[in-house]
Coordinates of C-alpha atoms in Angstrom, one line a residue:
M1 CA 199.5 -118.2 67.3
T2 CA 199.8 -115.2 69.5
S3 CA 199.8 -111.6 68.1
D4 CA 203.6 -111.4 68.5
Q5 CA 204.1 -114.6 66.6
I6 CA 201.7 -113.4 63.9
E7 CA 203.5 -110.1 63.6
W8 CA 206.8 -111.9 63.1
F9 CA 205.2 -114.3 60.5
V10 CA 203.7 -111.4 58.6
S11 CA 207.0 -109.5 58.5
V12 CA 209.0 -112.4 57.0
M13 CA 206.4 -114.2 54.9
N14 CA 207.1 -112.3 51.7
H15 CA 210.9 -112.2 52.1
Q16 CA 211.7 -115.8 53.1
S17 CA 211.2 -119.3 51.7
I18 CA 208.6 -121.7 53.2
S19 CA 211.3 -124.1 54.5
W20 CA 213.1 -121.2 56.3
I21 CA 209.9 -120.1 57.9
Q22 CA 209.2 -123.7 59.1
E23 CA 212.6 -123.9 60.7
E24 CA 212.4 -120.5 62.4
L25 CA 208.9 -121.2 63.7
K26 CA 210.2 -124.5 65.2
K27 CA 213.3 -122.7 66.7
R28 CA 211.6 -119.6 68.0
Y29 CA 208.1 -120.7 69.1
S30 CA 208.2 -124.5 69.1
I31 CA 205.4 -124.5 66.5
V32 CA 205.4 -127.2 63.8
L33 CA 203.5 -126.3 60.7
S34 CA 203.3 -128.2 57.4
K35 CA 204.0 -126.4 54.1
A36 CA 200.2 -126.5 53.4
G37 CA 199.5 -124.9 56.8
I38 CA 202.1 -122.1 56.1
Y39 CA 200.6 -121.5 52.7
K40 CA 197.1 -121.3 54.2
R41 CA 198.2 -118.7 56.7
K42 CA 200.2 -116.8 54.2
N43 CA 197.2 -116.6 51.9
Y44 CA 194.9 -115.6 54.8
Y45 CA 197.2 -112.7 56.0
Q46 CA 197.8 -111.5 52.4
A47 CA 194.0 -111.5 51.7
S48 CA 193.1 -109.6 54.8
P49 CA 195.2 -106.5 55.3
R50 CA 195.9 -105.5 58.9
R51 CA 193.9 -102.5 60.1
D52 CA 194.0 -100.9 63.4
R53 CA 190.6 -100.2 64.8
E54 CA 189.5 -97.7 67.4
I55 CA 186.9 -99.0 70.0
V56 CA 185.0 -97.0 72.5
C57 CA 183.8 -99.2 75.4
R58 CA 180.0 -99.0 76.0
Q59 CA 180.4 -99.5 79.7
C60 CA 183.4 -97.5 80.8
G61 CA 183.9 -95.2 77.8
M62 CA 187.6 -96.1 77.4
T63 CA 189.0 -95.7 73.9
M64 CA 191.4 -98.4 72.8
T65 CA 193.1 -99.6 69.6
V66 CA 192.7 -103.2 68.5
R67 CA 195.7 -104.4 66.4
A68 CA 195.5 -108.2 66.5
Y69 CA 193.9 -110.2 63.7
Q70 CA 192.0 -112.5 66.0
D71 CA 190.7 -109.8 68.3
R72 CA 187.1 -109.4 67.4
R73 CA 186.1 -106.9 70.1
T74 CA 183.7 -104.3 68.8
D75 CA 181.8 -102.8 71.7
Y76 CA 183.6 -103.5 75.0
C77 CA 187.2 -103.3 76.2
S78 CA 187.0 -106.5 78.3
K79 CA 184.7 -109.3 79.3
Q80 CA 184.1 -107.7 82.7
C81 CA 182.8 -104.5 81.1
E82 CA 180.5 -106.6 78.9
K83 CA 179.1 -108.5 81.9
R84 CA 178.6 -105.2 83.9
Y85 CA 176.8 -103.7 80.9
W86 CA 174.3 -106.6 80.5
K87 CA 173.8 -106.8 84.3
K88 CA 172.0 -103.5 84.3
T89 CA 168.4 -103.3 83.2
H90 CA 168.0 -101.5 79.9
R91 CA 164.3 -101.6 79.7
A92 CA 162.3 -98.4 79.6
K93 CA 160.2 -97.9 82.7
T94 CA 156.6 -97.5 82.1

């Protein structure tokens, strides 16, 4: 599920029935989930509250806010910045 789909799911999960959520997921996003799958996701999103995190990129110094659940970035704003960072030599010269 994308972050938009997750936001929608989190917004309706406490107010609607499981069968209604199944139908809406199928209509809106063409996603078919079993009742067990919906319960698993519902329990996961209720157990881990959504927190916005601030990240400062080690390479370019850009500050960004991470909002998505699946986004696990901690040090770099993108894969390109991470590659550039590790491309440099970080050894102390003797």
